Structures are given as C-alpha cells and as structure tokens.
mmCIF file of C-alpha atoms in Angstrom:
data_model
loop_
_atom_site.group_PDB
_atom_site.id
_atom_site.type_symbol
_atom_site.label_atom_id
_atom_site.label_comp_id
_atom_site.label_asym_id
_atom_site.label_seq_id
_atom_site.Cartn_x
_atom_site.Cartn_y
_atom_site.Cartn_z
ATOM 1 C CA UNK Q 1 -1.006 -4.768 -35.572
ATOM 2 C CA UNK Q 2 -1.292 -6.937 -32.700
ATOM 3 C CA UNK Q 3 -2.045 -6.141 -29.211
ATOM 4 C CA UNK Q 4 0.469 -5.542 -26.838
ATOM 5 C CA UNK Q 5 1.164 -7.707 -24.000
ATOM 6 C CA UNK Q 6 1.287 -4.304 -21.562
ATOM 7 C CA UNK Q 7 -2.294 -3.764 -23.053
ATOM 8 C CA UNK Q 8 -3.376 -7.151 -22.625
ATOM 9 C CA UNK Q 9 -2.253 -7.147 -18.614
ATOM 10 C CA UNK Q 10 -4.068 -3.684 -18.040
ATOM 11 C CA UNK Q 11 -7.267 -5.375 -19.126
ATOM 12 C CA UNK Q 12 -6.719 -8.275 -17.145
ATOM 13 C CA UNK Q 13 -6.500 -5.741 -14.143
ATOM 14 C CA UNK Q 14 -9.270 -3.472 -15.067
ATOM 15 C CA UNK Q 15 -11.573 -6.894 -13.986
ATOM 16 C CA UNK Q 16 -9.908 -7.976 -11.920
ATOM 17 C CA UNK Q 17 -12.213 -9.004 -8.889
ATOM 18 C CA UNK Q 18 -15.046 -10.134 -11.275
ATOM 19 C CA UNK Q 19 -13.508 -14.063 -10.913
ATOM 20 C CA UNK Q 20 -10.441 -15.923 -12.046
ATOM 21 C CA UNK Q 21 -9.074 -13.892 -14.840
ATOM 22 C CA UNK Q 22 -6.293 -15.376 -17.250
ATOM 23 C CA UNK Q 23 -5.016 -14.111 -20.882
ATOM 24 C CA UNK Q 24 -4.914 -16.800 -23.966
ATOM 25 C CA UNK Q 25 -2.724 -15.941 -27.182
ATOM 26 C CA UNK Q 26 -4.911 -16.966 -29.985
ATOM 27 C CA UNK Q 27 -4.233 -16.446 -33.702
ATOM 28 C CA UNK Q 28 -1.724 -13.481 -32.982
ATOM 29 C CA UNK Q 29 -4.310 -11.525 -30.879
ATOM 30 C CA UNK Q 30 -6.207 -12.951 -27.390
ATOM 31 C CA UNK Q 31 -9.119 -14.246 -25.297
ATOM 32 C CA UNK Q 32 -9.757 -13.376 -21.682
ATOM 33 C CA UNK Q 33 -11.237 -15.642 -20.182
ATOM 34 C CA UNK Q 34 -13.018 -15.354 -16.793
ATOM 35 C CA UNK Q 35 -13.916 -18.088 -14.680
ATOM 36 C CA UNK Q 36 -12.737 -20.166 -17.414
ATOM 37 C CA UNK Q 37 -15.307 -18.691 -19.457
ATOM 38 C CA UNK Q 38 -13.924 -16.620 -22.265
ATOM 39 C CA UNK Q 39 -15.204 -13.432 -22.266
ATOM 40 C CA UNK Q 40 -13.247 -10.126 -23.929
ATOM 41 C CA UNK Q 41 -11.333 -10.679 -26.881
ATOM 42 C CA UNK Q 42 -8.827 -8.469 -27.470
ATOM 43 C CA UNK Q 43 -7.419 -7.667 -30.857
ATOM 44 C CA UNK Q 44 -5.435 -4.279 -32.257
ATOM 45 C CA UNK Q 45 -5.325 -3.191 -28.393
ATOM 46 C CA UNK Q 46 -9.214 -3.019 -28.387
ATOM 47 C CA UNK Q 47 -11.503 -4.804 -26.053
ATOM 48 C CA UNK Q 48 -14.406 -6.698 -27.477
ATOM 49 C CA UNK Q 49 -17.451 -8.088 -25.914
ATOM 50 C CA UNK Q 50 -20.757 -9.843 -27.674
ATOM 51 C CA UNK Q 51 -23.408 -8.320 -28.045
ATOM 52 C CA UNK Q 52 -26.365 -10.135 -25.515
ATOM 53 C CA UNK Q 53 -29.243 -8.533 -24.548
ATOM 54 C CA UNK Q 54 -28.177 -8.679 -20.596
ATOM 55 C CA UNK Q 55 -25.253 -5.921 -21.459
ATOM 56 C CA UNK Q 56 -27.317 -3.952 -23.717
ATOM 57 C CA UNK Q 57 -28.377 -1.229 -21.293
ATOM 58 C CA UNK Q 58 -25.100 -1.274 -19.926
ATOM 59 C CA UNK Q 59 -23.373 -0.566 -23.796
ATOM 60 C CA UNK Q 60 -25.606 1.663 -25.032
ATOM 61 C CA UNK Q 61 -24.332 4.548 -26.889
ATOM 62 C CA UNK Q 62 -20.843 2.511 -26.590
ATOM 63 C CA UNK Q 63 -18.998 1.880 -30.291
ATOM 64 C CA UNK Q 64 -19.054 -1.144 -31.917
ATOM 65 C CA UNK Q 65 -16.743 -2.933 -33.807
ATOM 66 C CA UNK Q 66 -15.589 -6.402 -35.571
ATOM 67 C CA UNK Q 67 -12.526 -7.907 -33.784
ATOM 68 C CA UNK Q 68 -11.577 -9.729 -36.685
ATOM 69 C CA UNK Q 69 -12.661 -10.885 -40.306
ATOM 70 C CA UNK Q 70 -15.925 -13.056 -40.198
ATOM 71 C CA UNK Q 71 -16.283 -12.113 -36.393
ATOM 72 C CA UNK Q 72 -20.083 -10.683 -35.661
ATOM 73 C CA UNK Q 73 -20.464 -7.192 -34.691
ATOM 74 C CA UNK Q 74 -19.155 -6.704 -31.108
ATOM 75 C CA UNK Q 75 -19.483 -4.227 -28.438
ATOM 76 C CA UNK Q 76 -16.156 -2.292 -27.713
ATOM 77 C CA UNK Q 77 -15.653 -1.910 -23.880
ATOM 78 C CA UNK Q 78 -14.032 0.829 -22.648
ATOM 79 C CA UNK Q 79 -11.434 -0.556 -20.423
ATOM 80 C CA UNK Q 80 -10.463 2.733 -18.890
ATOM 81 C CA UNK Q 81 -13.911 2.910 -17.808
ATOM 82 C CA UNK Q 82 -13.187 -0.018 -14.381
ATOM 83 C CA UNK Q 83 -16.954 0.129 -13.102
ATOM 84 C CA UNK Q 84 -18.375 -0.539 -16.422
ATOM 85 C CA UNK Q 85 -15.297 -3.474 -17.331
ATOM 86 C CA UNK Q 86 -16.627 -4.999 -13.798
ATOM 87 C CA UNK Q 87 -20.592 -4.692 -14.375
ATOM 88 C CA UNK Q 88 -20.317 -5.780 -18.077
ATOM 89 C CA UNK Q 89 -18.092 -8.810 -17.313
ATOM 90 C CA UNK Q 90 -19.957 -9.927 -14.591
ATOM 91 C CA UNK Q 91 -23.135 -9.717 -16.541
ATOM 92 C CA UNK Q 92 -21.595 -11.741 -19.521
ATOM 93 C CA UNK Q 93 -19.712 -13.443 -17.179
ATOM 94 C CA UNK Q 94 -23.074 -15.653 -15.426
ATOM 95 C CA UNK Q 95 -24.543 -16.453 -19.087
ATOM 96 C CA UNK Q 96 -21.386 -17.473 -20.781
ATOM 97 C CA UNK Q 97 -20.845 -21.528 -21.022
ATOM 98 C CA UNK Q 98 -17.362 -23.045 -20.335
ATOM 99 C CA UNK Q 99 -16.026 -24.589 -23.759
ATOM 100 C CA UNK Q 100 -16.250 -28.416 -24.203
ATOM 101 C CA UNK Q 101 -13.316 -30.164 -23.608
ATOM 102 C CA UNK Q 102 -12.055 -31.314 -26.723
ATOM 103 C CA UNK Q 103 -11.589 -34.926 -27.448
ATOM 104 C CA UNK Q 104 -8.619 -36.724 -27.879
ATOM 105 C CA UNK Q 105 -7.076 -38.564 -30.486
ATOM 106 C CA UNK Q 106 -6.533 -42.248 -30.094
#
C-alpha cells in the first residue's frame, strides 16, 4: 500500500519549523527532505528515521521497522508525537550530508 499524499503533508507539518521541508515521490513511496538533506522516509503511511547514535536517547523504547526490502533497520517516529518529530529531525538534521549532484551525460 502506498502512503497517502494527506499522510505525507501531515508529516511535512509535524516539522515544520526544523528548516526547509519538501516531499519527494520515490519508487511509489517518499523522502522528506529537510534543508535539502533527506531525512524521514515515508513508506505504508509510516515515518522512518536511521538509526545514529545522536537520536538514540531520543528513540529509545520507540519501534523499529524496515521501510522497504534491503533497507537497514530504522527507527519509526511517531509523527503525532510534534516535540519529538522536531528534536529528532533537528538532531539528524545537523549530521546528515546533502546528496552529490549527479553528473551529467555528455
């Protein structure tokens, strides 16, 4: 089942106020990306987040999950839970790299 687009924009909202927050549709399900940084993935209207040692205290006890086949284990953020959407993302957020730009073809 993929995620709905009503699920995707009350994430979006949720963290809000963390940076510049835009949706991607990737492979049927999507990336937030923050900053330009992607950040949740969202698949089967379910919010995932890596697992990095600077959310860890923030996650504990919180379920975890695989977003899709082959994907390592993630955290799964409770997005009706705003203050921890905003402190998570904004951890993840400051260690996450920008993608390269691809290269194009001559």
């Amino acid at each position: 089942m993929a995620s709905s687009i009503e699920f995707i924009d009350y994430v979006c909202e949720q963290i809000s106020g963390v940076g510049e927050v835009r949706s991607k549709k990737m492979f049927g399900e999507y990336l937030i990306y923050v900053n330009e940084k992607p950040i949740v993935v969202v698949c089967n209207d379910m919010a995932f987040v890596k697992r990095v040692d600077c959310i860890e205290p923030l996650m504990e006890g919180s379920e975890v999950g695989f977003p899709y086949t082959g994907a390592k284990e993630h955290y799964v953020l409770d997005v009706d839970n705003r203050e921890l959407c905003l402190n998570v993302v904004s951890e993840l957020e400051k260690v996450t790299s920008k993608p390269k730009p691809k290269k194009k073809e001559k």
